[in-house]
XYZ file of C-alpha atoms in Angstrom:
699
model
C 39.774 1.608 -11.310
C 39.322 2.387 -14.684
C 42.759 3.693 -15.980
C 43.696 8.172 -16.461
C 41.149 10.277 -18.613
C 43.655 9.642 -21.457
C 43.725 6.046 -21.546
C 39.926 6.895 -21.326
C 39.990 9.126 -24.684
C 42.208 6.540 -25.884
C 39.491 3.662 -25.679
C 36.567 6.291 -27.294
C 38.782 6.934 -29.923
C 39.218 3.085 -30.999
C 35.617 2.487 -30.278
C 34.950 5.236 -32.156
C 37.180 4.165 -35.585
C 35.650 0.531 -34.631
C 32.391 1.708 -34.928
C 32.903 3.710 -38.198
C 34.618 0.554 -39.739
C 31.790 -1.319 -38.921
C 29.214 0.470 -40.836
C 31.783 1.251 -44.218
C 31.544 -2.518 -44.537
C 28.182 -2.843 -44.105
C 27.521 -0.346 -47.036
C 30.400 -2.038 -48.633
C 27.848 -4.823 -48.815
C 24.430 -3.811 -49.680
C 26.214 -1.504 -52.428
C 28.219 -4.641 -53.962
C 25.253 -7.508 -53.769
C 27.804 -9.515 -55.849
C 31.027 -9.050 -54.062
C 32.493 -12.980 -53.380
C 32.264 -13.809 -49.157
C 35.781 -14.874 -48.406
C 34.966 -18.295 -46.784
C 37.937 -18.129 -45.076
C 38.152 -14.839 -42.606
C 33.739 -14.904 -41.971
C 31.156 -16.857 -40.254
C 28.280 -17.576 -43.345
C 24.995 -16.524 -43.091
C 23.908 -19.817 -44.173
C 26.303 -21.711 -41.162
C 24.549 -19.159 -39.006
C 21.174 -19.676 -40.810
C 21.540 -23.560 -41.324
C 20.533 -23.405 -44.682
C 21.405 -22.247 -48.280
C 17.724 -20.333 -48.043
C 18.072 -18.095 -45.708
C 21.370 -16.818 -47.361
C 19.532 -16.023 -50.150
C 17.218 -14.552 -48.158
C 19.394 -12.017 -46.123
C 21.210 -10.574 -48.664
C 17.865 -9.537 -50.477
C 17.259 -7.596 -47.080
C 20.189 -6.135 -47.517
C 20.083 -5.448 -51.046
C 16.574 -3.689 -50.934
C 17.434 -1.808 -47.833
C 18.032 2.747 -49.153
C 21.530 3.728 -48.028
C 20.169 7.538 -47.579
C 16.625 6.161 -46.567
C 15.634 3.754 -45.082
C 12.628 4.050 -43.235
C 10.607 4.953 -47.362
C 6.735 5.582 -47.015
C 4.437 3.099 -49.315
C 4.956 4.043 -53.631
C 1.630 5.895 -54.831
C -0.404 3.106 -57.015
C -1.113 4.752 -59.759
C 2.905 4.760 -59.941
C 5.297 1.711 -61.682
C 7.586 0.152 -59.873
C 9.402 -2.659 -60.576
C 11.167 -2.765 -57.805
C 10.372 -5.431 -55.130
C 9.182 -3.939 -51.920
C 10.810 -4.684 -48.952
C 11.026 -8.111 -47.401
C 9.794 -8.299 -43.277
C 12.531 -7.787 -40.915
C 11.964 -10.987 -38.557
C 10.165 -10.486 -35.483
C 12.353 -10.800 -33.285
C 13.929 -8.060 -33.778
C 11.190 -6.071 -33.993
C 9.990 -4.168 -30.687
C 7.317 -5.453 -28.957
C 3.763 -4.213 -29.109
C 1.672 -4.735 -25.534
C -1.519 -4.137 -25.718
C -3.396 -4.164 -22.313
C -7.006 -4.708 -21.442
C -8.535 -3.487 -17.876
C -11.410 -2.466 -16.839
C -11.810 1.529 -16.004
C -15.401 0.815 -14.589
C -17.991 -2.145 -13.678
C -19.605 -2.223 -17.310
C -16.298 0.085 -19.218
C -12.818 -1.512 -20.249
C -10.157 -0.132 -21.452
C -7.272 -1.149 -24.260
C -3.691 -0.181 -24.206
C -0.763 -0.617 -26.076
C 2.938 0.452 -25.479
C 3.189 2.348 -29.161
C 0.777 3.677 -32.097
C -0.390 0.877 -33.816
C -2.192 1.989 -36.923
C -3.934 -1.915 -38.019
C -4.955 -1.594 -33.938
C -6.956 1.568 -33.857
C -8.619 0.481 -37.253
C -9.944 -2.591 -35.359
C -10.876 -0.682 -32.430
C -13.505 0.995 -35.167
C -14.773 -1.792 -35.563
C -16.236 -2.010 -32.259
C -19.843 -0.685 -31.893
C -19.453 0.457 -28.634
C -16.467 2.122 -28.979
C -15.537 4.863 -27.386
C -12.518 7.581 -27.126
C -11.497 10.273 -25.054
C -9.191 12.933 -27.008
C -7.878 13.793 -23.605
C -6.511 10.608 -22.469
C -5.778 9.043 -25.983
C -7.952 5.785 -24.309
C -10.128 3.980 -26.207
C -13.235 1.575 -24.022
C -15.298 0.208 -25.118
C -18.069 -2.058 -23.573
C -17.354 -5.657 -21.454
C -20.040 -7.673 -23.461
C -17.664 -6.367 -26.460
C -14.399 -8.062 -24.514
C -14.327 -11.436 -26.482
C -14.971 -10.016 -29.833
C -12.258 -7.719 -29.889
C -10.113 -9.654 -28.476
C -10.400 -12.324 -30.582
C -9.816 -9.775 -33.696
C -6.535 -8.515 -31.744
C -5.496 -12.329 -30.977
C -6.582 -13.606 -34.465
C -4.997 -10.276 -36.893
C -1.377 -11.925 -38.889
C -0.374 -8.602 -39.213
C -0.039 -7.763 -35.390
C 1.428 -11.339 -35.389
C 3.849 -10.149 -37.515
C 4.970 -7.356 -34.934
C 6.091 -9.000 -31.808
C 2.386 -9.208 -30.223
C 2.387 -9.507 -26.124
C -1.216 -9.442 -25.128
C -2.231 -9.593 -21.556
C -6.291 -9.588 -21.486
C -8.270 -9.413 -17.988
C -8.317 -12.873 -15.972
C -10.854 -14.768 -15.442
C -11.276 -14.336 -12.148
C -12.138 -11.093 -12.554
C -14.562 -10.970 -15.948
C -16.854 -13.720 -13.399
C -17.022 -10.977 -11.152
C -17.699 -8.338 -13.083
C -19.984 -10.391 -14.566
C -22.226 -10.932 -11.587
C -25.612 -9.546 -11.203
C -25.992 -7.367 -7.912
C -27.060 -9.425 -4.467
C -30.301 -9.077 -2.943
C -31.795 -5.501 -2.132
C -35.000 -6.154 -0.623
C -34.414 -5.357 2.578
C -34.272 -1.336 2.037
C -37.775 -1.199 1.783
C -39.101 -2.682 5.168
C -37.992 -1.813 8.653
C -34.348 -2.804 9.786
C -36.130 -3.485 13.210
C -37.726 -6.807 12.162
C -34.845 -8.731 11.574
C -32.076 -7.949 14.258
C -32.454 -6.404 17.591
C -34.633 -2.590 17.857
C -32.472 -0.886 20.029
C -29.975 -2.288 17.947
C -31.592 -1.180 14.670
C -32.820 2.504 16.189
C -28.511 3.175 17.365
C -27.358 3.458 13.300
C -26.615 5.580 11.618
C -27.688 5.893 7.973
C -24.135 4.674 6.379
C -23.850 2.332 8.554
C -27.796 1.448 8.105
C -25.758 0.694 4.298
C -22.868 -1.155 5.128
C -25.056 -3.005 6.848
C -27.125 -3.159 3.867
C -23.908 -4.015 1.193
C -23.216 -7.043 3.724
C -26.858 -8.796 3.022
C -26.432 -8.036 -1.073
C -23.195 -9.749 -0.012
C -24.447 -13.049 1.705
C -22.930 -12.261 4.813
C -19.522 -12.739 3.381
C -17.714 -9.005 3.309
C -15.498 -6.313 4.044
C -16.355 -3.796 5.866
C -13.370 -1.095 5.554
C -14.695 2.609 6.515
C -12.108 4.959 7.858
C -11.232 4.275 11.565
C -13.347 5.882 13.545
C -16.518 4.739 11.576
C -18.225 2.843 13.353
C -17.643 -0.336 12.429
C -18.166 -2.241 15.392
C -22.233 -1.613 15.163
C -22.496 -2.865 11.048
C -20.665 -5.792 12.566
C -23.101 -6.681 15.102
C -25.742 -5.904 13.097
C -25.409 -7.913 10.509
C -24.197 -11.223 12.557
C -27.627 -10.591 14.556
C -29.640 -10.577 10.991
C -27.625 -14.085 10.403
C -28.100 -15.251 13.825
C -30.141 -18.328 12.872
C -26.285 -19.605 11.821
C -24.697 -19.199 15.050
C -22.371 -19.713 17.004
C -20.599 -16.182 16.491
C -16.820 -16.394 16.574
C -15.295 -12.691 17.324
C -11.874 -12.563 16.991
C -9.751 -9.350 18.300
C -6.678 -7.882 19.470
C -5.955 -8.835 22.876
C -7.308 -5.390 23.774
C -10.128 -5.253 22.762
C -12.317 -8.020 23.939
C -13.598 -7.108 26.947
C -14.666 -4.050 24.717
C -15.908 -6.069 22.134
C -18.279 -8.297 24.839
C -19.429 -4.347 26.745
C -21.070 -3.830 23.232
C -22.966 -7.235 22.370
C -24.385 -7.374 26.085
C -25.545 -3.099 25.173
C -26.131 -3.673 21.981
C -28.016 -7.653 22.254
C -29.237 -7.015 25.359
C -31.684 -10.312 24.683
C -28.393 -12.742 24.372
C -27.764 -14.074 28.260
C -24.369 -12.880 29.374
C -23.467 -16.592 29.929
C -23.194 -17.487 26.551
C -20.612 -14.899 25.420
C -17.797 -16.069 26.681
C -14.395 -14.299 26.380
C -11.311 -16.121 26.085
C -8.135 -14.883 27.830
C -5.776 -17.900 27.981
C -4.780 -21.220 25.656
C -6.838 -23.201 29.420
C -10.828 -21.150 29.301
C -13.145 -23.638 29.087
C -16.680 -23.389 28.202
C -16.520 -23.068 24.232
C -19.133 -25.684 24.148
C -21.697 -24.007 25.832
C -21.581 -20.717 24.738
C -22.888 -19.100 21.926
C -20.823 -16.555 21.026
C -17.321 -16.488 21.765
C -14.608 -14.538 21.687
C -10.920 -14.798 21.589
C -7.078 -12.725 20.576
C -5.607 -13.823 17.469
C -2.523 -15.110 19.171
C -5.290 -17.099 21.212
C -7.045 -18.551 17.916
C -3.575 -19.371 16.184
C -3.021 -22.011 19.578
C -6.314 -23.692 19.947
C -7.182 -23.781 16.009
C -8.448 -27.285 16.470
C -11.118 -26.552 19.320
C -11.980 -23.872 17.714
C -12.830 -26.112 14.775
C -14.322 -28.364 16.627
C -17.274 -26.333 17.158
C -18.193 -25.168 13.426
C -18.558 -21.468 14.005
C -21.412 -20.423 11.382
C -20.772 -17.051 11.756
C -17.149 -15.201 12.237
C -16.177 -11.752 12.346
C -12.251 -10.885 11.960
C -11.597 -7.461 13.670
C -8.403 -5.440 12.458
C -8.484 -8.236 9.591
C -4.863 -6.532 8.253
C -3.553 -8.883 11.383
C -4.109 -11.388 8.817
C -1.972 -9.923 6.032
C 0.690 -12.730 5.121
C -0.991 -15.617 4.034
C 2.221 -17.964 5.048
C 1.804 -17.294 8.797
C 0.153 -19.897 11.032
C -2.574 -17.635 12.814
C -3.794 -17.014 9.063
C -3.798 -20.515 8.334
C -6.266 -20.822 11.188
C -8.270 -18.233 9.923
C -8.661 -19.908 6.504
C -9.946 -22.971 7.850
C -12.446 -21.611 9.585
C -13.565 -18.933 6.998
C -14.074 -22.227 5.174
C -16.405 -24.216 7.549
C -17.905 -20.700 8.057
C -20.980 -20.029 6.305
C -20.626 -15.836 6.970
C -17.361 -14.363 7.159
C -17.559 -10.535 8.391
C -14.264 -8.846 8.134
C -13.955 -5.254 9.427
C -10.076 -2.845 8.763
C -10.162 1.163 7.990
C -6.118 -0.138 7.155
C -7.376 -3.503 5.022
C -3.660 -2.977 3.291
C -0.842 -1.456 5.445
C 1.534 -1.427 3.124
C 1.090 -3.456 -0.363
C -2.096 -4.860 -2.755
C -0.373 -8.249 -1.986
C -1.446 -7.732 2.017
C -5.038 -7.988 0.938
C -5.013 -11.261 -1.128
C -5.600 -13.080 2.695
C -8.981 -11.480 3.458
C -10.042 -12.002 0.142
C -9.468 -15.462 -0.315
C -11.417 -16.179 3.267
C -14.346 -14.366 1.861
C -13.926 -15.995 -1.843
C -12.319 -18.943 -1.556
C -10.283 -20.462 -4.530
C -11.650 -17.045 -6.210
C -7.975 -17.274 -7.492
C -4.644 -18.418 -7.101
C -1.817 -16.162 -5.446
C 0.185 -16.542 -8.869
C -2.783 -15.003 -10.927
C -3.920 -12.310 -8.045
C -0.097 -11.194 -7.993
C 1.282 -11.238 -11.423
C -2.310 -9.261 -12.526
C -1.807 -6.418 -9.203
C 1.282 -7.246 -7.697
C 3.373 -6.829 -10.876
C 4.387 -10.834 -9.745
C 7.615 -12.266 -11.548
C 9.412 -14.623 -11.481
C 13.084 -13.563 -9.700
C 16.799 -15.525 -9.106
C 15.103 -15.812 -5.389
C 11.450 -16.338 -6.323
C 8.109 -14.926 -7.121
C 8.142 -11.403 -5.882
C 4.805 -9.999 -5.419
C 6.240 -7.021 -3.875
C 4.808 -4.022 -6.587
C 1.657 -2.649 -7.784
C -0.283 -2.763 -10.773
C -3.349 -2.687 -12.050
C -4.638 -0.695 -9.226
C -7.941 1.352 -10.867
C -9.154 -2.342 -11.323
C -8.639 -4.167 -8.472
C -9.970 -0.825 -6.950
C -13.303 -1.590 -8.621
C -12.899 -4.762 -8.078
C -13.149 -4.523 -4.655
C -15.937 -3.099 -4.736
C -18.065 -4.971 -6.721
C -18.012 -8.726 -4.504
C -15.581 -7.902 -1.259
C -16.025 -4.506 0.055
C -17.599 -0.886 1.305
C -15.333 2.122 2.163
C -16.353 5.098 3.430
C -14.505 8.604 5.052
C -14.668 10.970 6.913
C -15.671 13.312 4.754
C -17.769 10.721 2.742
C -20.799 10.500 5.951
C -20.235 13.155 8.206
C -19.734 16.543 6.971
C -19.983 17.956 10.393
C -17.457 16.164 11.755
C -14.280 18.499 12.020
C -10.697 19.743 10.648
C -7.420 17.769 10.595
C -4.639 19.472 10.178
C -0.886 18.387 9.811
C 1.866 20.088 11.001
C 5.170 19.113 10.123
C 8.014 20.515 13.043
C 11.551 19.862 12.533
C 13.054 19.528 15.710
C 15.609 22.187 17.152
C 19.122 21.477 15.669
C 21.401 22.574 18.596
C 19.493 19.804 20.616
C 19.797 17.033 18.211
C 23.972 15.906 17.939
C 23.582 15.201 14.336
C 27.346 15.053 14.443
C 27.514 11.927 15.856
C 29.401 9.372 15.102
C 26.544 6.951 14.755
C 24.151 9.173 12.474
C 26.655 9.171 10.141
C 28.063 6.148 10.598
C 24.557 4.202 9.740
C 23.696 7.003 6.851
C 26.841 5.707 5.143
C 26.062 1.842 5.244
C 23.061 2.267 4.712
C 23.921 4.025 1.472
C 26.405 1.001 0.475
C 24.152 -1.573 1.954
C 21.573 -3.676 -0.235
C 18.443 -6.539 1.464
C 18.379 -7.647 4.751
C 21.766 -6.346 5.305
C 20.481 -2.976 4.610
C 16.983 -3.146 5.813
C 19.243 -4.152 9.332
C 21.104 -0.980 8.816
C 18.093 1.396 8.640
C 16.503 -0.480 11.876
C 19.525 0.666 13.679
C 19.637 4.316 12.351
C 16.134 4.311 13.673
C 17.028 2.848 17.248
C 19.641 5.259 17.684
C 17.187 7.689 16.645
C 15.007 7.806 19.180
C 17.666 8.234 21.363
C 19.196 11.465 19.902
C 16.296 13.443 19.754
C 14.477 12.968 23.321
C 16.360 16.457 24.843
C 13.735 18.053 21.376
C 11.179 16.053 21.650
C 11.098 17.146 25.124
C 11.801 21.109 24.586
C 9.132 20.947 22.136
C 6.267 19.442 24.340
C 7.147 21.959 26.438
C 5.814 25.179 24.205
C 3.110 22.426 24.977
C 2.414 22.305 27.695
C 2.213 26.341 28.575
C -1.138 26.081 26.805
C -3.298 24.879 30.368
C -5.939 24.634 28.382
C -5.199 22.061 26.110
C -5.188 18.496 26.138
C -2.708 16.036 23.810
C -1.610 12.522 22.589
C 1.513 11.620 22.306
C 2.684 8.620 20.716
C 6.280 7.680 20.557
C 8.138 3.464 19.909
C 10.746 2.825 21.515
C 10.891 1.958 25.098
C 13.435 4.471 25.910
C 11.351 7.513 24.435
C 8.496 6.766 26.306
C 10.555 6.623 29.671
C 11.634 9.961 28.336
C 8.604 11.472 28.067
C 6.907 9.765 31.173
C 10.490 11.608 33.551
C 9.881 14.825 31.819
C 5.969 14.959 32.562
C 7.465 14.143 36.531
C 8.886 16.623 36.438
C 7.017 19.474 35.126
C 4.649 18.599 37.461
C 1.435 17.342 34.764
C -1.072 15.097 35.832
C -0.772 12.318 32.714
C -1.324 8.604 31.935
C 0.304 5.982 30.021
C -0.190 3.276 28.065
C 2.278 0.191 26.388
C 2.270 -3.262 26.116
C 3.178 -4.023 29.481
C -0.287 -2.477 30.976
C -2.433 -4.685 32.021
C -5.951 -4.533 30.621
C -7.767 -2.994 33.365
C -5.224 -0.436 34.025
C -5.443 0.282 29.955
C -9.543 1.132 30.479
C -8.844 2.820 33.419
C -6.305 5.422 32.045
C -8.370 5.871 29.239
C -11.730 6.771 31.069
C -9.346 9.300 33.621
C -8.071 11.052 30.618
C -11.405 11.290 28.739
C -13.613 12.393 31.853
C -10.862 14.308 34.336
C -9.629 17.542 33.141
C -6.584 17.683 35.140
C -5.386 14.658 32.895
C -4.129 16.528 30.307
C -1.442 14.323 28.786
C -1.358 10.775 27.446
C 1.328 8.980 26.503
C 0.520 6.234 24.420
C 2.723 3.713 22.629
C 2.374 3.456 18.720
C 2.052 -0.063 18.639
C -0.264 -1.313 21.851
C -2.103 1.502 21.752
C -2.568 2.711 17.587
C -6.409 0.858 17.473
C -8.972 -0.141 20.046
C -9.210 3.118 22.059
C -10.953 6.594 21.539
C -8.806 9.664 23.024
C -11.147 12.358 21.676
C -10.753 14.556 25.133
C -7.816 14.951 23.171
C -7.294 18.054 20.801
C -4.010 17.855 19.665
C -1.581 14.171 18.441
C 1.669 14.472 18.729
C 4.377 11.589 17.043
C 7.659 12.120 18.454
C 8.629 8.886 16.404
C 7.674 7.228 13.133
C 7.619 4.313 11.741
C 7.059 3.372 8.100
C 3.061 1.896 8.036
C 1.792 4.841 7.141
C -1.507 2.990 8.110
C -0.336 2.522 12.244
C 0.314 6.010 11.960
C -3.038 6.666 10.368
C -5.177 4.660 13.009
C -3.238 6.545 15.920
C -4.933 9.944 14.569
C -8.188 8.924 14.801
C -7.726 7.825 18.705
C -8.918 11.329 18.643
C -9.429 12.494 15.309
C -13.417 10.675 15.424
C -16.860 10.541 15.472
C -17.249 12.538 18.971
C -15.022 15.140 18.293
C -15.553 18.305 19.339
C -13.234 20.656 18.200
C -10.311 20.926 15.276
C -7.177 18.959 15.635
C -3.564 19.197 14.956
C -2.270 16.575 14.159
C 1.929 17.049 14.601
C 5.227 14.323 13.473
C 8.524 15.944 15.102
C 10.876 15.536 12.707
C 15.310 15.090 13.590
C 17.230 16.314 10.262
C 19.495 14.485 9.932
C 18.716 11.277 11.957
C 16.413 8.128 9.793
C 13.960 10.593 10.067
C 14.897 11.283 6.785
C 15.078 8.286 5.111
C 11.501 7.256 7.017
C 9.503 10.110 5.627
C 9.760 10.255 1.824
C 8.861 5.663 2.447
C 5.463 7.177 4.471
C 4.590 8.928 1.455
C 5.597 6.950 -1.209
C 3.435 4.073 0.356
C 0.709 6.163 0.327
C 0.219 6.720 -2.641
C -0.205 3.176 -4.566
C -2.772 2.328 -1.703
C -4.764 5.240 -2.682
C -4.286 4.666 -5.998
C -5.873 1.453 -4.986
C -8.720 2.089 -2.865
C -7.244 1.695 -0.026
C -6.353 4.771 1.798
C -7.331 8.699 1.092
C -5.030 10.064 3.588
C -1.791 12.366 2.366
C 1.435 12.644 4.792
C 2.511 15.428 1.909
C -0.710 17.531 2.418
C 1.043 19.569 5.603
C 2.405 22.587 6.754
C 6.027 22.298 8.028
C 7.360 24.542 10.938
C 10.137 24.942 12.608
C 10.653 24.428 16.499
C 11.191 27.519 18.512
C 15.511 27.504 18.335
C 17.004 27.658 21.858
C 20.720 28.383 20.160
C 20.499 31.974 20.227
C 20.510 31.944 24.178
C 23.636 33.163 25.193
C 23.548 30.970 27.999
C 25.659 28.114 26.263
C 27.868 30.178 25.285
C 28.628 30.813 29.368
C 29.785 27.119 29.787
C 33.053 25.915 28.024
C 32.059 22.217 27.641
C 28.771 22.332 26.187
C 28.773 22.293 22.018
C 26.021 24.666 19.886
C 25.091 23.934 16.945
C 24.649 27.024 15.019
C 20.734 26.534 13.873
C 19.497 25.932 10.154
C 16.045 27.783 9.194
C 13.916 25.956 7.517
C 11.378 27.946 5.471
C 7.783 27.608 6.263
C 6.592 24.905 3.468
C 3.598 23.034 2.472
C 5.913 19.998 1.524
C 8.401 19.006 4.272
C 11.859 18.140 3.207
C 14.241 16.666 5.009
C 17.263 15.404 3.269
C 20.876 17.127 3.962
C 23.478 16.798 0.948
C 24.712 13.521 2.806
C 21.316 11.953 2.037
C 20.645 12.736 -0.976
C 21.442 9.508 -2.802
C 20.309 7.223 0.314
C 17.165 8.513 0.502
C 16.512 8.574 -3.975
C 17.715 5.078 -2.569
C 15.049 4.230 -0.023
C 12.373 4.867 -2.525
C 12.866 2.902 -5.289
C 14.914 0.245 -3.344
C 12.793 -0.256 0.279
C 9.191 -1.150 1.061
C 8.461 -2.146 4.528
C 5.222 -3.870 5.958
C 5.895 -7.520 6.460
C 4.723 -8.840 9.129
C 8.571 -10.368 9.361
C 9.873 -6.995 9.203
C 6.590 -5.437 11.861
C 8.281 -8.182 14.615
C 11.980 -7.268 13.495
C 10.616 -3.392 14.596
C 8.033 -4.403 17.501
C 11.956 -6.029 19.115
C 14.179 -3.352 18.904
C 14.183 -2.409 22.303
C 16.981 0.097 23.650
């Protein structure tokens, strides 16, 4: 396409000659001011600028440029210098100076410049509340001086001539940071005077703090405690405190409706059970006479008009990240309900699954009209206009976003924060036996090659196919590794998978091994689901729980398990973290081991680094505290050393590849190195349409 090496070298030499000639011509123009311009062979500068005045100005600028020292130091004042000072260069030819304002604490903000500016530093030094950190080289100021400093920067003539770009703090953020703290007088009163005494005595210390925070925010709050810390108890306590604003509507997942009803009957015994209605179909009646209505998100969507007529005064949205897509119909219905309700309580251990933009719809429910999506995404999602429309898939100002959430909307505690006696959780990434994985399968090579060459939606669809093929390829190696775990007859563990082909294979394997196990997937009925959970929790002989990632990553407690095994990955880190917390939660009496079974040369090579990158951004925004890269990498026992396979002529044995033990596991081989790089930079999964596409894959 570009010719031979000799032709390329010839063109390069020609380009160098042209560059040299242009430099010589420029020097002649600078040193020979009075040389007449050849108007027949060149365009007059007056024609370019539109008048003769600009032409003379341009000549003057060239005449005062030094050929040998283009950037001279300013002359001392006591030296006679009759030469005129160099004219200023038009701002369009200068590199822009960008000055960005952002909060770093609730009462201080920082100002960052894209490059050093002596003029800006001089202005900073005039502000009374200034503070300079020599380590970070950042200036910070008290928020009361924000307008004064912003005005000084905007009105400085020298900065204006420096092609200045200013990114101020948006007005909606300023309003939130300047709000006074809410009413906190309840801390001095016995809690049992305000809520059901039985519930008040049940709450742990940190759960009471969550209750007080919700009251201080007037009952419009996001409780984002890590999974397993009792968000349900805090929500019921807040709802009971605001019982004068009832009726109460609780939206949750379909599997959790009956559990919510049971918990309400237990903690609020004064409520007539007949006044608690669980909607299980679109034909359910009795909403008009109920005090408490519990429904799934799908039924909330279909019964939106009926629920709006009820005019619920208190809403509880469990697993509120379900409403992350602000264009979805269910989100629209939820927003309409929140505008009518006086109190809105959102619950989610993972409020943003992948990106900051997923928070917007939830924040809007708590504070309708606090900011437009464009304002929010411009500030915190690196929002920009592209040829395909408005893109808000990025991240920006995450430290400020974290502060804003905690100031106005969200309370979040981790297990380390509130329960120091909670047992440890240790992660391991296990490289499966390569001799049991057909890494030379033509489908794998084809998907890897097509993925590296594709873009956009085509790339997503190829990765989905690659992901599906990986499930089938891994089955034999996964079962071989689980067989080693079953040797410990006292070990109870959970194994998660996504594809039906993997779930069915795991079930068949447990049958052939004579293992008593239980299985829950998306087809399991709710009553059977509850019985299976109780059997695993209470019966010692039930040793294994085979669970679907999408159906069981939330809403069940399986603290009888001492290990959690992931036979497959998914590209949403929060789903995996929620699944881990089925066993690692309050009530767990032993340390937990989490094992991720990875197959080299498969889609795991792409998805594993995706997960770690997403976690990095969520951690910066204060929405996550996990780190998949902090794990021990081990290799599964290898069967390639067994002589038996060599006695069968038709069976081809893949040589063992030694994987050193390390704290960070790198799956990529040479074939997928560039693909993996492109994945981290270009692919970002987590939108609802992507999740639905993922869920629809069924082998």
